[in-house]
PDB file of C-alpha atoms and ligand atoms in Angstrom:
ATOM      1  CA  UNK A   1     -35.882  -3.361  37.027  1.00  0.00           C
ATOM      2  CA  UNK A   2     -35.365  -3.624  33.444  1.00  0.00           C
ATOM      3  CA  UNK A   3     -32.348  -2.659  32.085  1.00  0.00           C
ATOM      4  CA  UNK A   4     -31.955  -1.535  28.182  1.00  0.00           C
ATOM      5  CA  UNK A   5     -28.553  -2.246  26.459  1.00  0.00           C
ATOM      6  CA  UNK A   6     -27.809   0.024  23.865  1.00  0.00           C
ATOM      7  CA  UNK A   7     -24.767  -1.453  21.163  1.00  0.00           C
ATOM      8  CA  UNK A   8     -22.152   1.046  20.360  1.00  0.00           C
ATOM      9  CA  UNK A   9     -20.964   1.436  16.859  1.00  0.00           C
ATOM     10  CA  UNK A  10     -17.332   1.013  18.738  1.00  0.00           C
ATOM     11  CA  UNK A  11     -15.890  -0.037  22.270  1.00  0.00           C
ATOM     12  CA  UNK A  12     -14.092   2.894  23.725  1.00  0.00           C
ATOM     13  CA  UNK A  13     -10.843   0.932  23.886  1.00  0.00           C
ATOM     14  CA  UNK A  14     -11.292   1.066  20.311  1.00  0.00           C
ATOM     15  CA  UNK A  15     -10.949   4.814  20.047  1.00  0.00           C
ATOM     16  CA  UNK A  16      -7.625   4.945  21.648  1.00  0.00           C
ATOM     17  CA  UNK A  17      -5.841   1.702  19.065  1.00  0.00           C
ATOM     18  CA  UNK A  18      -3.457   3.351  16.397  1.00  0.00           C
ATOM     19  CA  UNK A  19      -3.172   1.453  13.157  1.00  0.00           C
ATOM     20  CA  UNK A  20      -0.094   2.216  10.563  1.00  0.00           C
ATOM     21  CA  UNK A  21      -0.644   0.955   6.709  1.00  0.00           C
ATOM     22  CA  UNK A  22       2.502   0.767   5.020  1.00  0.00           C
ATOM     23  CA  UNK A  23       2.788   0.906   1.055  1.00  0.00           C
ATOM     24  CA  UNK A  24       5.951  -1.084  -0.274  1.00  0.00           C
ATOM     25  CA  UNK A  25       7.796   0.192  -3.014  1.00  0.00           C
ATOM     26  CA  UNK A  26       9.950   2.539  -2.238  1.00  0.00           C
ATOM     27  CA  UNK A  27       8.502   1.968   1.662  1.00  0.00           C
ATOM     28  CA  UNK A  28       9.504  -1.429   2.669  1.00  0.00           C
ATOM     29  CA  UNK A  29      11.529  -2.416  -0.037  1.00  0.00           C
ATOM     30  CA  UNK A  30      13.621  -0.633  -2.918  1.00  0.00           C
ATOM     31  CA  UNK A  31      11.013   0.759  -5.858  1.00  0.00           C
ATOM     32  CA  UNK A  32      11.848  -2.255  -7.911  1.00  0.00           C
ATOM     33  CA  UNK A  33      11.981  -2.078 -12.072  1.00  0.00           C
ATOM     34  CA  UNK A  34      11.576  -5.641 -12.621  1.00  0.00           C
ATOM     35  CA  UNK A  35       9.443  -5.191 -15.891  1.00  0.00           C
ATOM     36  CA  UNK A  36       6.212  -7.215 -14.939  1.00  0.00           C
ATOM     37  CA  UNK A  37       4.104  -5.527 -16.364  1.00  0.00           C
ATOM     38  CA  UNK A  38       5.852  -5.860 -19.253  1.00  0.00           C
ATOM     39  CA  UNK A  39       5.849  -9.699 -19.124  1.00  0.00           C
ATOM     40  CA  UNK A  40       2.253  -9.478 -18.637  1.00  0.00           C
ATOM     41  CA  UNK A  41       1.771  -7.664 -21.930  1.00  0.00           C
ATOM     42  CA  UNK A  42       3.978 -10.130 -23.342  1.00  0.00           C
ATOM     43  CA  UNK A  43       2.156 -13.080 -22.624  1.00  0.00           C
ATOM     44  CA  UNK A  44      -1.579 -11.897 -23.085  1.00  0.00           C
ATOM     45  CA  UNK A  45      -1.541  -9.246 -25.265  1.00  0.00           C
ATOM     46  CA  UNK A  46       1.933  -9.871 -27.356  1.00  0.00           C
ATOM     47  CA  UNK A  47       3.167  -6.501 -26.290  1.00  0.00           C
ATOM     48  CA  UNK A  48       6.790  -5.609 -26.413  1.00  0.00           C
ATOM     49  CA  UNK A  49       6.799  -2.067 -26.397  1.00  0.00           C
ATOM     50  CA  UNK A  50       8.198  -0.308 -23.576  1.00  0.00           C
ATOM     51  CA  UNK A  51       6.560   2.818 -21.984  1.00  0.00           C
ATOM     52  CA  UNK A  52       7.584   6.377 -20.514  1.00  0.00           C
ATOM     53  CA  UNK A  53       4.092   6.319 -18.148  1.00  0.00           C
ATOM     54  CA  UNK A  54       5.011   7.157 -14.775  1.00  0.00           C
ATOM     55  CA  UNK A  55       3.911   4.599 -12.565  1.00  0.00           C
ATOM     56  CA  UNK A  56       5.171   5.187  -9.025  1.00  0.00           C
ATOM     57  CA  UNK A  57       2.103   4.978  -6.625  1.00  0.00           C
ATOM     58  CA  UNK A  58      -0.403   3.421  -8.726  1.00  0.00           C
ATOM     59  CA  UNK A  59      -1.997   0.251  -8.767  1.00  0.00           C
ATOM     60  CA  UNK A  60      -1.087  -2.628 -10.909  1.00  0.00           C
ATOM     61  CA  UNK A  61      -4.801  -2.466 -12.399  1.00  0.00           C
ATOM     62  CA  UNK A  62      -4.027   1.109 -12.878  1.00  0.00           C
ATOM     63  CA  UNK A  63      -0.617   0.904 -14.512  1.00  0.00           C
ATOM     64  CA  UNK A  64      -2.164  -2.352 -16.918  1.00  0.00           C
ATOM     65  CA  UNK A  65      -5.310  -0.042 -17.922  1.00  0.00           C
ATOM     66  CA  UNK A  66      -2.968   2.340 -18.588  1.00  0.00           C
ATOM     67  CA  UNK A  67      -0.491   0.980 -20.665  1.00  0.00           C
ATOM     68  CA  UNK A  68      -3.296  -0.992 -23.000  1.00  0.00           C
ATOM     69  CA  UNK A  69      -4.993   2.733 -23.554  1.00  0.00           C
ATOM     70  CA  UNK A  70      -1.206   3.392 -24.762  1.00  0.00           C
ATOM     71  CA  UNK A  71      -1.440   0.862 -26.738  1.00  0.00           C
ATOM     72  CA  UNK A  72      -5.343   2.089 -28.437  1.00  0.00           C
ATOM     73  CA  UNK A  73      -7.333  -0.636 -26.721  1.00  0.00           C
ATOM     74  CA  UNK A  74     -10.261   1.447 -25.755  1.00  0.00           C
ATOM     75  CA  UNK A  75     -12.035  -0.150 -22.849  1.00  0.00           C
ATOM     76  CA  UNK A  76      -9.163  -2.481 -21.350  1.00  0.00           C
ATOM     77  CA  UNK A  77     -11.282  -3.556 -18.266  1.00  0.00           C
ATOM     78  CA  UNK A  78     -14.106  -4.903 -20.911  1.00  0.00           C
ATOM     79  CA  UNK A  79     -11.240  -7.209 -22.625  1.00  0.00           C
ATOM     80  CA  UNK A  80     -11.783 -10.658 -22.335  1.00  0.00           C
ATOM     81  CA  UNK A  81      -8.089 -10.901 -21.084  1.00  0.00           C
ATOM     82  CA  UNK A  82      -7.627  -8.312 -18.858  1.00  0.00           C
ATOM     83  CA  UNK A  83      -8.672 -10.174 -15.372  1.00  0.00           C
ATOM     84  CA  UNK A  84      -6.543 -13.022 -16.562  1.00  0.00           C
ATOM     85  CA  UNK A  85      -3.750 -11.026 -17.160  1.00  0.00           C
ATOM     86  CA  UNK A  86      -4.462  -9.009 -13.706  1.00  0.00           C
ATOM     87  CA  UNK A  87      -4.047 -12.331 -11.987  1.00  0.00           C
ATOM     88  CA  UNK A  88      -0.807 -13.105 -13.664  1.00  0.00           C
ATOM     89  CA  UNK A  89       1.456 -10.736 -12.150  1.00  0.00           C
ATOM     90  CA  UNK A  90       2.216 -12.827  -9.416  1.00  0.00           C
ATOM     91  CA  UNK A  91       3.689 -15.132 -11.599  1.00  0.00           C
ATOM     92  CA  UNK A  92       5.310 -12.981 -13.743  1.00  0.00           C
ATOM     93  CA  UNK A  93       6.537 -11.204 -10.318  1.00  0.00           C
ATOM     94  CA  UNK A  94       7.937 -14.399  -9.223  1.00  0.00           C
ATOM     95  CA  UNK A  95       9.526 -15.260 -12.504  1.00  0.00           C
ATOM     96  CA  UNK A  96      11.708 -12.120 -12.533  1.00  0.00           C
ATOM     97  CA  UNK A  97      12.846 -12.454  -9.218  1.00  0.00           C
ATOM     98  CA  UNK A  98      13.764 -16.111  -9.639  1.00  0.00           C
ATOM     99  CA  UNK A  99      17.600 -16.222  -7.737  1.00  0.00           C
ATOM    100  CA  UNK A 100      17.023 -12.439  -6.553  1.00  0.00           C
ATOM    101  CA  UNK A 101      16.497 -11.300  -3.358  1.00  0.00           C
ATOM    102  CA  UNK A 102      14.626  -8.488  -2.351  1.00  0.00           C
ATOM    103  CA  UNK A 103      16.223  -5.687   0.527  1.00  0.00           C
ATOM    104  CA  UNK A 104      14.878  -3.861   2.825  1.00  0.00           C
ATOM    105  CA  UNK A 105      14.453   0.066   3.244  1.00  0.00           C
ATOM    106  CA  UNK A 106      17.247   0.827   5.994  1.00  0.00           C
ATOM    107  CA  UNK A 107      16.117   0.903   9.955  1.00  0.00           C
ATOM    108  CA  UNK A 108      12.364  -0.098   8.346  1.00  0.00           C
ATOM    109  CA  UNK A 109      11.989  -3.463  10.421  1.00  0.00           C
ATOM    110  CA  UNK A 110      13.326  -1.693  13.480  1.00  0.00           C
ATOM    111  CA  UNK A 111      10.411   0.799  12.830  1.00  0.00           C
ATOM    112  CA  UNK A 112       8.102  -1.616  12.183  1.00  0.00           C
ATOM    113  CA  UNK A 113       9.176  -3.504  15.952  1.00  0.00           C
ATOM    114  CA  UNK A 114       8.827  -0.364  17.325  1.00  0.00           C
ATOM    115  CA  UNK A 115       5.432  -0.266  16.318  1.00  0.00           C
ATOM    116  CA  UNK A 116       4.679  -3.200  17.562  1.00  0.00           C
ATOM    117  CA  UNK A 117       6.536  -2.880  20.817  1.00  0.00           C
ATOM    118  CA  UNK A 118       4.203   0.320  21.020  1.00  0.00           C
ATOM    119  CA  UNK A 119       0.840  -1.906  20.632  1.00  0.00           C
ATOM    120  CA  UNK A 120       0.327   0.015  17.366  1.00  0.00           C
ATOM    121  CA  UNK A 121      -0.991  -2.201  14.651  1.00  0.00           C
ATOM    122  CA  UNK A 122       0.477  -2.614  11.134  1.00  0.00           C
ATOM    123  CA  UNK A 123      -0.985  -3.600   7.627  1.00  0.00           C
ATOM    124  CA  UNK A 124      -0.619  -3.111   3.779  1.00  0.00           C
ATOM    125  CA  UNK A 125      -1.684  -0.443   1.462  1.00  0.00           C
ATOM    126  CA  UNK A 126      -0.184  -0.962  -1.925  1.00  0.00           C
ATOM    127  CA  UNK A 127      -0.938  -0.740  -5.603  1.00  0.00           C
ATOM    128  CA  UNK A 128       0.442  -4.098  -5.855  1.00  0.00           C
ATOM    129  CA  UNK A 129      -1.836  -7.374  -6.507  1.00  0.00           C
ATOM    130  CA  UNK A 130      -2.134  -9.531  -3.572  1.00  0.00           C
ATOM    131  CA  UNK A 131       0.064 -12.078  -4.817  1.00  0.00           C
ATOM    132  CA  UNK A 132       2.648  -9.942  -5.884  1.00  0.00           C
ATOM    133  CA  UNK A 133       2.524  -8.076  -2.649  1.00  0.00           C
ATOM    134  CA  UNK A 134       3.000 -11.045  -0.474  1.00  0.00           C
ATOM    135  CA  UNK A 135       6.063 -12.590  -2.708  1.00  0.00           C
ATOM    136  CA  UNK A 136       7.486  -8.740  -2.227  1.00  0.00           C
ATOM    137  CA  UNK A 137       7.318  -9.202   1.655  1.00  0.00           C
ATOM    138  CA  UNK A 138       8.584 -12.874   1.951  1.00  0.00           C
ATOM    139  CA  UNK A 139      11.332 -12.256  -0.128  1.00  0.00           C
ATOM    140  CA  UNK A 140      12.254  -9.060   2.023  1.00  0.00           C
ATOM    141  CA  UNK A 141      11.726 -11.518   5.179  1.00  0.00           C
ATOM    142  CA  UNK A 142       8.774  -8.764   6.450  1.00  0.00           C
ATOM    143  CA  UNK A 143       5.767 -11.206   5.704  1.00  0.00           C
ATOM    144  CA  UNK A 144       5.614 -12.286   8.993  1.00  0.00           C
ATOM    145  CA  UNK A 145       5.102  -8.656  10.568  1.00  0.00           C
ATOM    146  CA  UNK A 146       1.652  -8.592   8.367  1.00  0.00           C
ATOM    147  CA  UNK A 147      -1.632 -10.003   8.729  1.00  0.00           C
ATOM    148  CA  UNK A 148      -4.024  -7.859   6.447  1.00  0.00           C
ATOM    149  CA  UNK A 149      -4.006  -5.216   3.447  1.00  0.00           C
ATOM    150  CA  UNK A 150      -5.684  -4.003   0.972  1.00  0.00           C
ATOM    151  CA  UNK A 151      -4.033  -4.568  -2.693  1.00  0.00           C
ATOM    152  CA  UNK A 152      -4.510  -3.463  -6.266  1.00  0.00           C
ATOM    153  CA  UNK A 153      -6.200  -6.369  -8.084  1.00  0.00           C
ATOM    154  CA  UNK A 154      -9.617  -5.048  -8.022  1.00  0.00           C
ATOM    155  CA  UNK A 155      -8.687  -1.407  -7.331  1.00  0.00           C
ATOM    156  CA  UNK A 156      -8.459   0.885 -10.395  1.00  0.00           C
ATOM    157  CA  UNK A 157      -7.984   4.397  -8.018  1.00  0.00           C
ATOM    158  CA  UNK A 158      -5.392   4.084  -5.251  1.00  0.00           C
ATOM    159  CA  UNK A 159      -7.345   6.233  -3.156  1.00  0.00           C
ATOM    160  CA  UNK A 160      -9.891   3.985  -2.569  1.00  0.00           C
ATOM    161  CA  UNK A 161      -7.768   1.902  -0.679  1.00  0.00           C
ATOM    162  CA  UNK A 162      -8.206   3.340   2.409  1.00  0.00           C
ATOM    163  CA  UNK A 163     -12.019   2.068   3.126  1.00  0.00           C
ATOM    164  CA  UNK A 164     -11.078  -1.065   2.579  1.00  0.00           C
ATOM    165  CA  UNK A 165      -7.875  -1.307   4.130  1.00  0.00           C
ATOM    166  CA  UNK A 166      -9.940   0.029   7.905  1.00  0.00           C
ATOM    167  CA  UNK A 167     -11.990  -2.985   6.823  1.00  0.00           C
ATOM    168  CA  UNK A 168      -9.442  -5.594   6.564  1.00  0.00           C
ATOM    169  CA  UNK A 169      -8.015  -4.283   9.704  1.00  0.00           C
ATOM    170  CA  UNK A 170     -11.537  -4.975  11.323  1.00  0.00           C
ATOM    171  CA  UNK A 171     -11.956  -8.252  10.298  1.00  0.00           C
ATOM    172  CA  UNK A 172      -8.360  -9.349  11.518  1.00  0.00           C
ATOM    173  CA  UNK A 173      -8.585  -7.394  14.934  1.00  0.00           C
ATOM    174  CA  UNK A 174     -11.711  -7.048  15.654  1.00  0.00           C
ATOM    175  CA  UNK A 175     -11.419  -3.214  16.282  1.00  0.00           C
ATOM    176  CA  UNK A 176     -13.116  -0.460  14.424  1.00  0.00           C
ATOM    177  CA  UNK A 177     -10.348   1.977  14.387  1.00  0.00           C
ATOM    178  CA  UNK A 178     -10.951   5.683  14.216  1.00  0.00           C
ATOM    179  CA  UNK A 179      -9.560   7.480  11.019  1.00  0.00           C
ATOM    180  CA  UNK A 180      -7.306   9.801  13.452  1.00  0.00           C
ATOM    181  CA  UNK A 181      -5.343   7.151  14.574  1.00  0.00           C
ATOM    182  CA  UNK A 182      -4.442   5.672  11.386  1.00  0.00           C
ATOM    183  CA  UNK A 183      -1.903   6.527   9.730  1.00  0.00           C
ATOM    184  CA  UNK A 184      -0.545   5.574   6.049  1.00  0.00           C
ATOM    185  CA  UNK A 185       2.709   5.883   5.146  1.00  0.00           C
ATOM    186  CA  UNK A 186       4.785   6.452   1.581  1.00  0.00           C
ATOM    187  CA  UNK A 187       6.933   7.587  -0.524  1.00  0.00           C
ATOM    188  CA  UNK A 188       5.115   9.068  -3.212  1.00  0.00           C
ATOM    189  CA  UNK A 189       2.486  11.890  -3.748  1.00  0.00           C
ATOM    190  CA  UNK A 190      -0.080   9.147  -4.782  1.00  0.00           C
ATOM    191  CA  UNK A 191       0.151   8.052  -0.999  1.00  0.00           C
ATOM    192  CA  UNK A 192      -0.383  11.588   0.331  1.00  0.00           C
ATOM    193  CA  UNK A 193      -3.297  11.736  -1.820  1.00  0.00           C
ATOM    194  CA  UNK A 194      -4.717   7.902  -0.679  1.00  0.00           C
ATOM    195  CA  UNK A 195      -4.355   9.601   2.758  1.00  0.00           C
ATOM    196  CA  UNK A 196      -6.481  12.668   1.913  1.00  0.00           C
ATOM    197  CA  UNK A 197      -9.106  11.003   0.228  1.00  0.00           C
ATOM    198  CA  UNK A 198      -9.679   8.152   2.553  1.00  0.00           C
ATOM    199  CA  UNK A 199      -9.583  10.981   5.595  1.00  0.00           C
ATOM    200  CA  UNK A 200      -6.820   9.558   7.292  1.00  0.00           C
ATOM    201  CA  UNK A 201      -2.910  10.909   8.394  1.00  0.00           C
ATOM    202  CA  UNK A 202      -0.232  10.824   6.321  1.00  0.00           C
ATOM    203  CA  UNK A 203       3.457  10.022   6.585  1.00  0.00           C
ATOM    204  CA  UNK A 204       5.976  10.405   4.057  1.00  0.00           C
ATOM    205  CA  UNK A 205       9.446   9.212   3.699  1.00  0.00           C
ATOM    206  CA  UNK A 206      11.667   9.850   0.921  1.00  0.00           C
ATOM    207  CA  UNK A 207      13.077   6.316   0.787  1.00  0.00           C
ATOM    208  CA  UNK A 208      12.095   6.129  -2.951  1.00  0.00           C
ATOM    209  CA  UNK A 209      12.297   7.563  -6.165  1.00  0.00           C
ATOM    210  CA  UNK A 210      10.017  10.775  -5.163  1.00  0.00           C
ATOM    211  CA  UNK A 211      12.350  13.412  -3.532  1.00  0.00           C
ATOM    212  CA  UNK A 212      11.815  15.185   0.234  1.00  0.00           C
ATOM    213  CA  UNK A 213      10.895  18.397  -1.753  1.00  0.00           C
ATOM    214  CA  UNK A 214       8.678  16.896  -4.067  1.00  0.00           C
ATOM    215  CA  UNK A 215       6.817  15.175  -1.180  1.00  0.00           C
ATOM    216  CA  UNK A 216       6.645  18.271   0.788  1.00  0.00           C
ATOM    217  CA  UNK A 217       4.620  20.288  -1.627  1.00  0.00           C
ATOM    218  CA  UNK A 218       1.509  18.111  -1.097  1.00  0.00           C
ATOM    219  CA  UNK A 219       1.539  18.905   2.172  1.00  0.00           C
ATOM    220  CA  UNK A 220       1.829  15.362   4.228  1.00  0.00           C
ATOM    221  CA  UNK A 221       0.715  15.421   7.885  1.00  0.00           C
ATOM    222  CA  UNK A 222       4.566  14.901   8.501  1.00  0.00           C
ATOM    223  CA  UNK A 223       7.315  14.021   6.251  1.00  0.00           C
ATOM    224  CA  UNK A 224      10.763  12.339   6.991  1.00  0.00           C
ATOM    225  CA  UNK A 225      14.200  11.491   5.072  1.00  0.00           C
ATOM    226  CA  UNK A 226      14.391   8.157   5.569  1.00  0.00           C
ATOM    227  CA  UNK A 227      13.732   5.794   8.776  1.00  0.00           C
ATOM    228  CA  UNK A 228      16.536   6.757  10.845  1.00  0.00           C
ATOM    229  CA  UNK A 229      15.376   8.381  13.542  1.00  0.00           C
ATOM    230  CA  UNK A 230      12.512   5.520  14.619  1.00  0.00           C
ATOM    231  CA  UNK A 231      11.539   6.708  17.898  1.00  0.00           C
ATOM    232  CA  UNK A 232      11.245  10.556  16.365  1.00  0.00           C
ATOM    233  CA  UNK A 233       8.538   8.641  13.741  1.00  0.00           C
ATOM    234  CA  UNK A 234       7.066   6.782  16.535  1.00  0.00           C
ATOM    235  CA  UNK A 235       6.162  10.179  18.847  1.00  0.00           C
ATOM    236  CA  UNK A 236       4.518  11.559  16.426  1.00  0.00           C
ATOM    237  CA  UNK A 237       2.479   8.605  15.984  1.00  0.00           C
ATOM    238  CA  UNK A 238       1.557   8.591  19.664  1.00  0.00           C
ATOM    239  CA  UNK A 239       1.393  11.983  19.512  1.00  0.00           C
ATOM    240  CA  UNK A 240      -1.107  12.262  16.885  1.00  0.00           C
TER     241      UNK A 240
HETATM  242 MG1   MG B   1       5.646   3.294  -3.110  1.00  0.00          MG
END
C-alpha cells in the first residue's frame, strides 16, 4: 500500500505556541534622552543643532532620515554617509552611557518570568539598531531573557517590523507561529499601529512618555497602566 505524505505549512502544536515581542523604550526600560542621535550628527555630518521632531516609536533609521530632511539634505538614504552613520549608534549609545546604568520598567522581569513560566515565548520589536538594542538590554540585566528581534537598522517604517520579527522567531524556534497568538507590546501609538499593520494583537502599557488616554484612542487590543498586575496581563494572553 502506498502511502502519500502531504507537508503542512505548520505542525498543529504550532498553532497553539503564543509569542510576545516587546519594544524597549518606555517598555523594558525608561524612554531614555541620551542624545545619540545627536552624537551621530555630530560626528558624520557636523550637526549640532537640536530638534523638536517627536521621536517616540520610531526607528533609529527613521528618526536619522528625519532629522537630515530637517536639516535640507534631500535624499538622506542616498548619502554616502548615512549607512556609516546608521551603524554608529551603537557606539555613540555606548559612549553616553559610559558609568550609567540602565533600570528597569517596574514588575517588567516578573512579567517577562511569567511568560516564560507560561511556555509563552518572548522577543524584540524596537526601533532601535541591533547594537544599540542589545547594549539597552545588558545594561538593564534583561539580555539574557532574549534570543531574537527584529531592530531598526535596515527598517525605515516601524510597521514593517512585524514580518520579520515572526521570522526571526522561526528561525530561533523552529515554530511558525500564528499571527493570533502573537502579541506586541508598547507604550506608544507607533506600537499599536506596528500591531495593526503586521495583523497581529496589541498590548499597551503606559510605562512611558505616551499617556493611558492617549494610548486608548487608537484602540489597542488591551491596554494597561503599568505592569503591576502580571498575572491580569498574562490571562489575557492565554486568553486571547
Ligand atoms: Mg517605546
Amino acid at each position: 500500500m502506498w502511502i502519500i505524505l502531504v507537508r503542512k505549512t505548520s505542525r498543529s502544536s504550532d498553532r497553539m505556541e503564543k509569542l510576545v515581542l516587546f519594544d524597549i523604550d518606555g517598555t523594558l526600560i525608561p524612554s531614555l534622552s541620551m542624545g545619540v542621535t545627536t552624537r551621530v550628527l555630530k560626528k558624520y555630518f557636523g550637526v549640532e543643532k537640536h530638534s523638536k521632531i517627536y521621536s517616540e516609536g520610531k526607528t533609529h533609521r527613521q528618526i536619522l532620515f528625519e532629522r537630515l530632511k530637517e536639516i535640507g539634505i534631500s535624499d538622506p538614504e542616498r548619502d554616502p554617509q548615512f549607512e556609516e552613520a546608521m551603524a554608529y549608534y551603537g557606539t555613540a549609545f555606548r559612549e553616553a552611557t559610559e558609568g550609567i546604568s540602565i533600570a528597569q520598567i517596574p514588575n517588567v522581569e516578573l512579567f517577562i518570568k511569567g511568560l516564560l513560566a507560561e511556555g509563552i515565548f518572548i522577543g524584540i520589536l524596537t526601533g532601535s539598531t541591533e547594537d544599540t538594542a542589545k547594549l539597552k538590554l545588558e545594561k538593564a540585566g534583561l539580555q539574557k531573557y532574549f534570543k531574537f528581534g527584529a531592530y531598526g537598522d535596515k527598517i525605515m517604517d516601524r510597521n514593517k517590523l512585524v514580518p520579520i520579527a515572526l521570522e526571526e522567531a522561526k528561525k530561533s524556534t523552529g515554530i511558525d507561529f500564528q499571527k493570533e497568538n502573537v502579541f506586541v507590546v508598547g507604550d506608544t501609538v507607533r506600537d499599536i499601529w506596528c500591531a495593526t499593520a503586521g495583523g497581529v494583537r496589541s498590548i499597551a502599557v503606559s510605562t512611558g512618555k505616551e499617556t493611558f488616554e492617549e494610548l486608548k484612542k487608537e484602540k489597542p487590543d488591551y491596554l494597561f497602566k503599568d505592569f503591576s498586575d502580571v498575572k491580569a496581563i498574562i490571562t489575557k494572553i492565554r486568553a486571547g
